[in-house]
Amino acid sequence: RRARVRRAGDRLERRRHARAARIGMEGGRTVPDAIAEVREAVDFCRYYPRQAEQLLGTRSLPGPTGEENLLASEGRGLFLCISPWNFPVSIFAGQTVAALLAGNAVLAKPAHQTPLCGAAVVELLHEAGVPTEVLQLLPVPGAVIDEQLLAAPALAGIAFTGSVATAHHLQQRLAQRPGPILPLIAETGGQNAMIVDSSALPEQVVHDVLASAFDSAGQRCSALRVLFVQEDVADKLLDMLCGAMAELVVGDPALLSTDVGPVIDEPARETLAAHAARMAGQGRLLHAVPLPPEAERGTFFAPRAFEIDRLDLLTREVFGPILH
């Protein structure tokens, strides 16, 4: 298993430009972001085999009275891996190869916005020797998962990356199943914060804020959502931040000159627009990056920064390039 996953990682690295292009075309990622994601997927194909070698082999445990104690690990059975659209190659690959290396069969469900990225990863794993009986792509709507798979007797566990609401739903559905309690490995988002005091170098803060809040059009579960700034340095730092935001270029993610590409689809853009309208009434707009004329077509959304006076204005994570 380790050899086949490593082989898939080598093939992915050799085809990194084609895979990065697919991420850009299907997911709207800029060239640097897409290349970094392919590198992360390759890392997973090397990291997890090493972890498997260290953790999953049969080990002899101390036997103080002379008996032999062996610790062995084996797969649970059929794992359902549900990956998000914002990392359609790296998270998809990481979930899948981890479950495979642990000895499971895998149904790999890509996000409905990025099925071709998931298909490319499964194709590489099959080419590297993972049997089709062990790994299958599942490009189906979420309703099919809900209605047919979550109650299936063969299901042995779920790995999920996505929203808190969906994770809660999966948890509740699994709890209703009779028999053994199934594992749910869920990675979700939140209101990620950065706290800046007067000892911080403003130039470094602005650089890091731009990268965290606006790379991938803010569509990362690790993206910066809330920036707390010590009051006596706030005016200078926010002036610098607004000036740096003015230099951001929004546009076609295939162009190297682009800093921020589109958001994933029209429903996402509408959600961001509604939140921005609410923030404009409840807070103060510090800066909005101007959109070029060509960005009027498609799902582009101007990165924004709002000043707010209390945190409870943010009732849930808003997934996009809006900094508070």
mmCIF file of C-alpha atoms in Angstrom:
data_model
loop_
_atom_site.group_PDB
_atom_site.id
_atom_site.type_symbol
_atom_site.label_atom_id
_atom_site.label_comp_id
_atom_site.label_asym_id
_atom_site.label_seq_id
_atom_site.Cartn_x
_atom_site.Cartn_y
_atom_site.Cartn_z
ATOM 1 C CA ARG A 1 0.000 0.000 0.000
ATOM 2 C CA ARG A 2 2.811 2.402 0.891
ATOM 3 C CA ALA A 3 4.613 1.783 -2.398
ATOM 4 C CA ARG A 4 1.508 2.417 -4.489
ATOM 5 C CA VAL A 5 0.636 5.672 -2.732
ATOM 6 C CA ARG A 6 4.227 6.903 -3.079
ATOM 7 C CA ARG A 7 4.096 5.983 -6.767
ATOM 8 C CA ALA A 8 0.914 8.036 -7.130
ATOM 9 C CA GLY A 9 2.668 10.985 -5.481
ATOM 10 C CA ASP A 10 5.554 10.736 -7.945
ATOM 11 C CA ARG A 11 3.132 10.686 -10.884
ATOM 12 C CA LEU A 12 1.254 13.654 -9.446
ATOM 13 C CA GLU A 13 4.485 15.622 -9.160
ATOM 14 C CA ARG A 14 5.432 14.852 -12.744
ATOM 15 C CA ARG A 15 2.008 16.062 -13.923
ATOM 16 C CA ARG A 16 1.802 18.998 -11.530
ATOM 17 C CA HIS A 17 1.280 21.643 -14.221
ATOM 18 C CA ALA A 18 -1.738 19.884 -15.724
ATOM 19 C CA ARG A 19 -3.232 19.299 -12.283
ATOM 20 C CA ALA A 20 -2.614 22.917 -11.248
ATOM 21 C CA ALA A 21 -4.304 24.098 -14.449
ATOM 22 C CA ARG A 22 -7.325 21.951 -13.656
ATOM 23 C CA ILE A 23 -7.542 23.454 -10.158
ATOM 24 C CA GLY A 24 -7.475 26.922 -11.706
ATOM 25 C CA MET A 25 -10.093 26.166 -14.345
ATOM 26 C CA GLU A 26 -12.500 24.300 -12.101
ATOM 27 C CA GLY A 27 -11.848 25.912 -8.718
ATOM 28 C CA GLY A 28 -10.861 29.437 -9.756
ATOM 29 C CA ARG A 29 -7.521 29.344 -7.954
ATOM 30 C CA THR A 30 -4.614 31.562 -8.955
ATOM 31 C CA VAL A 31 -1.479 29.964 -10.381
ATOM 32 C CA PRO A 32 0.621 30.171 -7.156
ATOM 33 C CA ASP A 33 -2.242 28.825 -5.057
ATOM 34 C CA ALA A 34 -2.892 25.950 -7.477
ATOM 35 C CA ILE A 35 0.785 24.950 -7.619
ATOM 36 C CA ALA A 36 1.017 25.068 -3.822
ATOM 37 C CA GLU A 37 -2.019 22.815 -3.568
ATOM 38 C CA VAL A 38 -0.521 20.182 -5.872
ATOM 39 C CA ARG A 39 2.640 20.264 -3.763
ATOM 40 C CA GLU A 40 0.545 19.685 -0.649
ATOM 41 C CA ALA A 41 -1.151 16.689 -2.275
ATOM 42 C CA VAL A 42 2.268 15.236 -3.127
ATOM 43 C CA ASP A 43 3.312 15.795 0.497
ATOM 44 C CA PHE A 44 0.324 13.746 1.655
ATOM 45 C CA CYS A 45 1.370 10.906 -0.660
ATOM 46 C CA ARG A 46 4.738 10.837 1.129
ATOM 47 C CA TYR A 47 3.764 11.764 4.690
ATOM 48 C CA TYR A 48 1.009 9.190 5.181
ATOM 49 C CA PRO A 49 3.070 6.205 3.939
ATOM 50 C CA ARG A 50 5.757 7.135 6.453
ATOM 51 C CA GLN A 51 3.133 7.433 9.195
ATOM 52 C CA ALA A 52 1.712 4.051 8.196
ATOM 53 C CA GLU A 53 5.153 2.473 8.408
ATOM 54 C CA GLN A 54 5.694 3.868 11.889
ATOM 55 C CA LEU A 55 2.226 3.322 13.354
ATOM 56 C CA LEU A 56 0.402 0.512 11.596
ATOM 57 C CA GLY A 57 2.823 -2.401 11.639
ATOM 58 C CA THR A 58 2.521 -5.187 14.220
ATOM 59 C CA ARG A 59 4.458 -4.252 17.360
ATOM 60 C CA SER A 60 5.550 -6.268 20.342
ATOM 61 C CA LEU A 61 4.597 -4.704 23.680
ATOM 62 C CA PRO A 62 6.435 -5.170 26.973
ATOM 63 C CA GLY A 63 5.366 -8.301 28.828
ATOM 64 C CA PRO A 64 6.427 -7.998 32.470
ATOM 65 C CA THR A 65 5.423 -11.582 33.349
ATOM 66 C CA GLY A 66 6.929 -13.198 30.260
ATOM 67 C CA GLU A 67 3.859 -13.457 27.998
ATOM 68 C CA GLU A 68 3.917 -12.202 24.405
ATOM 69 C CA ASN A 69 1.765 -9.097 23.704
ATOM 70 C CA LEU A 70 1.320 -7.960 20.112
ATOM 71 C CA LEU A 71 -0.386 -4.772 18.957
ATOM 72 C CA ALA A 72 -1.717 -4.900 15.386
ATOM 73 C CA SER A 73 -3.824 -2.484 13.351
ATOM 74 C CA GLU A 74 -6.282 -3.398 10.608
ATOM 75 C CA GLY A 75 -8.725 -1.540 8.400
ATOM 76 C CA ARG A 76 -12.272 -0.942 9.546
ATOM 77 C CA GLY A 77 -13.893 -1.594 6.157
ATOM 78 C CA LEU A 78 -15.549 0.909 3.845
ATOM 79 C CA PHE A 79 -14.700 4.574 4.445
ATOM 80 C CA LEU A 80 -16.603 7.464 2.898
ATOM 81 C CA CYS A 81 -14.306 10.463 2.242
ATOM 82 C CA ILE A 82 -16.157 13.743 1.569
ATOM 83 C CA SER A 83 -13.884 16.544 0.410
ATOM 84 C CA PRO A 84 -14.490 20.279 -0.180
ATOM 85 C CA TRP A 85 -14.188 22.409 -3.306
ATOM 86 C CA ASN A 86 -11.670 24.838 -1.842
ATOM 87 C CA PHE A 87 -8.861 22.217 -1.824
ATOM 88 C CA PRO A 88 -10.175 19.842 -4.485
ATOM 89 C CA VAL A 89 -6.868 18.025 -5.016
ATOM 90 C CA SER A 90 -4.917 18.246 -1.737
ATOM 91 C CA ILE A 91 -7.659 17.530 0.819
ATOM 92 C CA PHE A 92 -9.272 15.028 -1.539
ATOM 93 C CA ALA A 93 -5.939 13.207 -1.888
ATOM 94 C CA GLY A 94 -5.071 13.448 1.813
ATOM 95 C CA GLN A 95 -8.340 11.975 3.035
ATOM 96 C CA THR A 96 -8.270 9.225 0.438
ATOM 97 C CA VAL A 97 -4.692 8.002 0.827
ATOM 98 C CA ALA A 98 -4.869 8.090 4.639
ATOM 99 C CA ALA A 99 -7.926 5.828 4.592
ATOM 100 C CA LEU A 100 -6.374 3.526 1.982
ATOM 101 C CA LEU A 101 -3.092 3.195 3.868
ATOM 102 C CA ALA A 102 -4.985 2.243 7.021
ATOM 103 C CA GLY A 103 -6.365 -0.747 5.122
ATOM 104 C CA ASN A 104 -9.800 0.520 4.181
ATOM 105 C CA ALA A 105 -11.757 0.550 0.959
ATOM 106 C CA VAL A 106 -12.746 4.098 -0.002
ATOM 107 C CA LEU A 107 -15.650 5.826 -1.663
ATOM 108 C CA ALA A 108 -14.191 9.241 -2.510
ATOM 109 C CA LYS A 109 -16.812 11.971 -2.937
ATOM 110 C CA PRO A 110 -15.561 15.225 -4.468
ATOM 111 C CA ALA A 111 -17.471 18.482 -4.071
ATOM 112 C CA HIS A 112 -20.068 18.953 -6.792
ATOM 113 C CA GLN A 113 -18.250 22.109 -7.968
ATOM 114 C CA THR A 114 -14.921 20.299 -8.551
ATOM 115 C CA PRO A 115 -15.517 16.694 -9.681
ATOM 116 C CA LEU A 116 -12.807 16.728 -12.374
ATOM 117 C CA CYS A 117 -10.098 17.496 -9.821
ATOM 118 C CA GLY A 118 -11.195 14.518 -7.739
ATOM 119 C CA ALA A 119 -11.390 12.295 -10.812
ATOM 120 C CA ALA A 120 -7.782 13.169 -11.687
ATOM 121 C CA VAL A 121 -6.563 12.055 -8.240
ATOM 122 C CA VAL A 122 -8.471 8.761 -8.407
ATOM 123 C CA GLU A 123 -7.115 8.156 -11.918
ATOM 124 C CA LEU A 124 -3.546 8.598 -10.677
ATOM 125 C CA LEU A 125 -4.089 6.230 -7.745
ATOM 126 C CA HIS A 126 -5.552 3.581 -10.046
ATOM 127 C CA GLU A 127 -2.587 3.988 -12.417
ATOM 128 C CA ALA A 128 -0.252 3.545 -9.441
ATOM 129 C CA GLY A 129 -1.788 0.168 -8.637
ATOM 130 C CA VAL A 130 -4.655 0.866 -6.213
ATOM 131 C CA PRO A 131 -7.371 -1.618 -7.306
ATOM 132 C CA THR A 132 -10.669 -0.258 -8.575
ATOM 133 C CA GLU A 133 -12.406 -2.602 -6.107
ATOM 134 C CA VAL A 134 -10.715 -0.710 -3.273
ATOM 135 C CA LEU A 135 -11.097 2.900 -4.462
ATOM 136 C CA GLN A 136 -14.018 4.354 -6.372
ATOM 137 C CA LEU A 137 -14.980 7.919 -7.267
ATOM 138 C CA LEU A 138 -18.422 8.970 -6.107
ATOM 139 C CA PRO A 139 -19.461 12.162 -7.973
ATOM 140 C CA VAL A 140 -23.021 12.259 -6.651
ATOM 141 C CA PRO A 141 -25.239 14.930 -5.026
ATOM 142 C CA GLY A 142 -25.250 15.200 -1.253
ATOM 143 C CA ALA A 143 -28.837 13.917 -1.202
ATOM 144 C CA VAL A 144 -27.636 10.532 -2.481
ATOM 145 C CA ILE A 145 -25.147 10.332 0.393
ATOM 146 C CA ASP A 146 -27.870 11.266 2.857
ATOM 147 C CA GLU A 147 -30.497 8.858 1.546
ATOM 148 C CA GLN A 148 -28.446 5.816 0.598
ATOM 149 C CA LEU A 149 -24.984 5.747 2.147
ATOM 150 C CA LEU A 150 -25.294 7.014 5.710
ATOM 151 C CA ALA A 151 -27.548 4.113 6.645
ATOM 152 C CA ALA A 152 -25.727 1.493 4.549
ATOM 153 C CA PRO A 153 -24.676 -1.501 6.697
ATOM 154 C CA ALA A 154 -21.258 -1.669 4.998
ATOM 155 C CA LEU A 155 -20.264 1.865 6.006
ATOM 156 C CA ALA A 156 -17.441 1.798 8.562
ATOM 157 C CA GLY A 157 -16.535 5.485 8.937
ATOM 158 C CA ILE A 158 -16.483 8.965 7.412
ATOM 159 C CA ALA A 159 -13.739 11.529 6.841
ATOM 160 C CA PHE A 160 -15.253 14.954 6.146
ATOM 161 C CA THR A 161 -13.986 18.474 5.526
ATOM 162 C CA GLY A 162 -16.556 21.257 5.203
ATOM 163 C CA SER A 163 -19.046 23.317 7.151
ATOM 164 C CA VAL A 164 -19.933 22.922 10.820
ATOM 165 C CA ALA A 165 -23.607 22.525 9.894
ATOM 166 C CA THR A 166 -22.901 19.595 7.570
ATOM 167 C CA ALA A 167 -20.629 17.972 10.144
ATOM 168 C CA HIS A 168 -23.411 18.192 12.738
ATOM 169 C CA HIS A 169 -25.838 16.634 10.275
ATOM 170 C CA LEU A 170 -23.488 13.729 9.568
ATOM 171 C CA GLN A 171 -22.941 13.236 13.296
ATOM 172 C CA GLN A 172 -26.679 13.099 13.969
ATOM 173 C CA ARG A 173 -27.342 10.677 11.121
ATOM 174 C CA LEU A 174 -24.576 8.323 12.236
ATOM 175 C CA ALA A 175 -25.894 8.423 15.807
ATOM 176 C CA GLN A 176 -29.217 7.056 14.569
ATOM 177 C CA ARG A 177 -27.624 3.892 13.172
ATOM 178 C CA PRO A 178 -28.010 0.679 15.136
ATOM 179 C CA GLY A 179 -24.922 -1.310 16.012
ATOM 180 C CA PRO A 180 -21.349 -0.075 16.529
ATOM 181 C CA ILE A 181 -20.624 3.638 16.812
ATOM 182 C CA LEU A 182 -18.865 4.750 13.615
ATOM 183 C CA PRO A 183 -15.983 7.233 13.614
ATOM 184 C CA LEU A 184 -16.559 10.657 12.073
ATOM 185 C CA ILE A 185 -13.347 12.577 11.374
ATOM 186 C CA ALA A 186 -14.529 16.145 10.740
ATOM 187 C CA GLU A 187 -12.468 19.222 9.932
ATOM 188 C CA THR A 188 -14.531 22.411 9.903
ATOM 189 C CA GLY A 189 -13.996 26.189 9.815
ATOM 190 C CA GLY A 190 -14.503 29.026 12.265
ATOM 191 C CA GLN A 191 -13.757 32.666 13.032
ATOM 192 C CA ASN A 192 -9.980 32.617 12.809
ATOM 193 C CA ALA A 193 -8.375 35.592 14.514
ATOM 194 C CA MET A 194 -5.053 37.452 14.559
ATOM 195 C CA ILE A 195 -4.184 39.618 17.583
ATOM 196 C CA VAL A 196 -1.753 42.477 16.936
ATOM 197 C CA ASP A 197 -0.194 44.492 19.766
ATOM 198 C CA SER A 198 2.123 47.506 19.680
ATOM 199 C CA SER A 199 5.263 45.361 19.542
ATOM 200 C CA ALA A 200 4.413 43.927 16.104
ATOM 201 C CA LEU A 201 6.175 45.211 12.981
ATOM 202 C CA PRO A 202 3.358 46.805 10.918
ATOM 203 C CA GLU A 203 4.885 45.859 7.555
ATOM 204 C CA GLN A 204 5.013 42.195 8.573
ATOM 205 C CA VAL A 205 1.469 42.320 9.935
ATOM 206 C CA VAL A 206 0.088 43.778 6.698
ATOM 207 C CA HIS A 207 1.923 41.185 4.591
ATOM 208 C CA ASP A 208 0.554 38.329 6.699
ATOM 209 C CA VAL A 209 -2.960 39.770 6.844
ATOM 210 C CA LEU A 210 -3.157 40.057 3.055
ATOM 211 C CA ALA A 211 -1.958 36.483 2.598
ATOM 212 C CA SER A 212 -4.239 34.991 5.220
ATOM 213 C CA ALA A 213 -7.391 36.972 4.472
ATOM 214 C CA PHE A 214 -7.291 37.173 0.680
ATOM 215 C CA ASP A 215 -5.239 34.305 -0.786
ATOM 216 C CA SER A 216 -7.580 31.827 -2.488
ATOM 217 C CA ALA A 217 -10.163 34.643 -2.356
ATOM 218 C CA GLY A 218 -10.448 34.022 1.381
ATOM 219 C CA GLN A 219 -11.862 30.556 0.709
ATOM 220 C CA ARG A 220 -9.833 28.599 3.227
ATOM 221 C CA CYS A 221 -10.930 27.218 6.568
ATOM 222 C CA SER A 222 -7.674 28.695 7.928
ATOM 223 C CA ALA A 223 -8.274 32.169 6.450
ATOM 224 C CA LEU A 224 -8.106 35.217 8.698
ATOM 225 C CA ARG A 225 -11.616 36.482 9.472
ATOM 226 C CA VAL A 226 -11.102 38.817 12.460
ATOM 227 C CA LEU A 227 -8.138 41.133 13.063
ATOM 228 C CA PHE A 228 -7.782 42.557 16.586
ATOM 229 C CA VAL A 229 -5.477 45.599 16.744
ATOM 230 C CA GLN A 230 -4.209 47.438 19.826
ATOM 231 C CA GLU A 231 -5.885 50.843 19.796
ATOM 232 C CA ASP A 232 -2.823 53.070 19.958
ATOM 233 C CA VAL A 233 -1.303 51.496 16.807
ATOM 234 C CA ALA A 234 -4.552 50.847 14.953
ATOM 235 C CA ASP A 235 -4.742 53.999 12.817
ATOM 236 C CA LYS A 236 -1.277 53.599 11.308
ATOM 237 C CA LEU A 237 -1.664 49.888 10.720
ATOM 238 C CA LEU A 238 -5.093 50.193 9.101
ATOM 239 C CA ASP A 239 -3.829 52.951 6.806
ATOM 240 C CA MET A 240 -1.043 50.649 5.666
ATOM 241 C CA LEU A 241 -3.470 47.760 5.235
ATOM 242 C CA CYS A 242 -5.833 49.809 3.073
ATOM 243 C CA GLY A 243 -2.918 50.990 0.964
ATOM 244 C CA ALA A 244 -1.738 47.416 0.451
ATOM 245 C CA MET A 245 -5.255 46.258 -0.427
ATOM 246 C CA ALA A 246 -5.392 48.961 -3.106
ATOM 247 C CA GLU A 247 -2.548 47.152 -4.886
ATOM 248 C CA LEU A 248 -4.414 43.826 -5.113
ATOM 249 C CA VAL A 249 -5.453 42.757 -8.610
ATOM 250 C CA VAL A 250 -8.724 40.853 -8.990
ATOM 251 C CA GLY A 251 -9.218 38.957 -12.219
ATOM 252 C CA ASP A 252 -8.584 35.866 -14.322
ATOM 253 C CA PRO A 253 -6.789 33.312 -12.112
ATOM 254 C CA ALA A 254 -4.833 31.993 -15.096
ATOM 255 C CA LEU A 255 -2.907 35.280 -15.334
ATOM 256 C CA LEU A 256 0.233 35.604 -13.232
ATOM 257 C CA SER A 257 -0.663 39.240 -12.559
ATOM 258 C CA THR A 258 -3.805 38.207 -10.659
ATOM 259 C CA ASP A 259 -3.752 38.229 -6.857
ATOM 260 C CA VAL A 260 -7.391 37.281 -6.191
ATOM 261 C CA GLY A 261 -9.522 35.101 -8.437
ATOM 262 C CA PRO A 262 -13.276 34.467 -8.380
ATOM 263 C CA VAL A 263 -15.257 32.858 -5.592
ATOM 264 C CA ILE A 264 -16.467 29.366 -6.310
ATOM 265 C CA ASP A 265 -20.003 29.997 -7.611
ATOM 266 C CA GLU A 266 -22.899 32.432 -7.734
ATOM 267 C CA PRO A 267 -24.559 31.323 -4.459
ATOM 268 C CA ALA A 268 -21.251 31.981 -2.685
ATOM 269 C CA ARG A 269 -20.973 35.419 -4.270
ATOM 270 C CA GLU A 270 -24.552 36.267 -3.259
ATOM 271 C CA THR A 271 -23.895 35.206 0.344
ATOM 272 C CA LEU A 272 -20.803 37.415 0.475
ATOM 273 C CA ALA A 273 -22.667 40.371 -1.053
ATOM 274 C CA ALA A 274 -25.460 40.047 1.515
ATOM 275 C CA HIS A 275 -22.955 39.904 4.378
ATOM 276 C CA ALA A 276 -21.061 42.912 3.025
ATOM 277 C CA ALA A 277 -24.306 44.897 2.833
ATOM 278 C CA ARG A 278 -25.064 44.017 6.458
ATOM 279 C CA MET A 279 -21.556 44.958 7.576
ATOM 280 C CA ALA A 280 -21.814 48.297 5.765
ATOM 281 C CA GLY A 281 -24.805 49.111 7.953
ATOM 282 C CA GLN A 282 -23.455 47.723 11.228
ATOM 283 C CA GLY A 283 -19.780 48.636 10.833
ATOM 284 C CA ARG A 284 -17.545 50.911 8.784
ATOM 285 C CA LEU A 285 -16.104 50.038 5.389
ATOM 286 C CA LEU A 286 -12.340 50.583 5.490
ATOM 287 C CA HIS A 287 -11.554 49.559 1.937
ATOM 288 C CA ALA A 288 -13.003 47.628 -1.002
ATOM 289 C CA VAL A 289 -10.717 46.533 -3.821
ATOM 290 C CA PRO A 290 -12.013 47.877 -7.158
ATOM 291 C CA LEU A 291 -13.122 45.279 -9.697
ATOM 292 C CA PRO A 292 -11.903 45.634 -13.285
ATOM 293 C CA PRO A 293 -14.564 45.772 -16.035
ATOM 294 C CA GLU A 294 -13.908 42.170 -17.103
ATOM 295 C CA ALA A 295 -14.757 40.975 -13.572
ATOM 296 C CA GLU A 296 -18.383 41.993 -14.095
ATOM 297 C CA ARG A 297 -18.806 38.620 -15.796
ATOM 298 C CA GLY A 298 -18.364 35.591 -13.597
ATOM 299 C CA THR A 299 -18.383 35.197 -9.811
ATOM 300 C CA PHE A 300 -15.834 37.808 -8.772
ATOM 301 C CA PHE A 301 -16.204 39.516 -5.413
ATOM 302 C CA ALA A 302 -14.160 42.533 -4.333
ATOM 303 C CA PRO A 303 -12.059 41.900 -1.184
ATOM 304 C CA ARG A 304 -13.216 44.158 1.649
ATOM 305 C CA ALA A 305 -12.206 45.207 5.140
ATOM 306 C CA PHE A 306 -14.767 46.404 7.701
ATOM 307 C CA GLU A 307 -14.254 47.906 11.134
ATOM 308 C CA ILE A 308 -16.719 46.527 13.687
ATOM 309 C CA ASP A 309 -17.123 47.357 17.365
ATOM 310 C CA ARG A 310 -18.129 43.957 18.713
ATOM 311 C CA LEU A 311 -17.585 40.333 17.774
ATOM 312 C CA ASP A 312 -21.160 39.115 18.175
ATOM 313 C CA LEU A 313 -22.020 40.811 14.869
ATOM 314 C CA LEU A 314 -20.436 37.717 13.310
ATOM 315 C CA THR A 315 -22.864 34.876 13.902
ATOM 316 C CA ARG A 316 -21.164 32.370 11.572
ATOM 317 C CA GLU A 317 -18.168 32.049 9.298
ATOM 318 C CA VAL A 318 -18.560 33.841 5.960
ATOM 319 C CA PHE A 319 -16.370 32.008 3.458
ATOM 320 C CA GLY A 320 -14.667 34.600 1.281
ATOM 321 C CA PRO A 321 -12.428 37.693 1.083
ATOM 322 C CA ILE A 322 -14.002 39.788 3.843
ATOM 323 C CA LEU A 323 -11.837 40.879 6.770
ATOM 324 C CA HIS A 324 -13.340 42.247 9.989
#
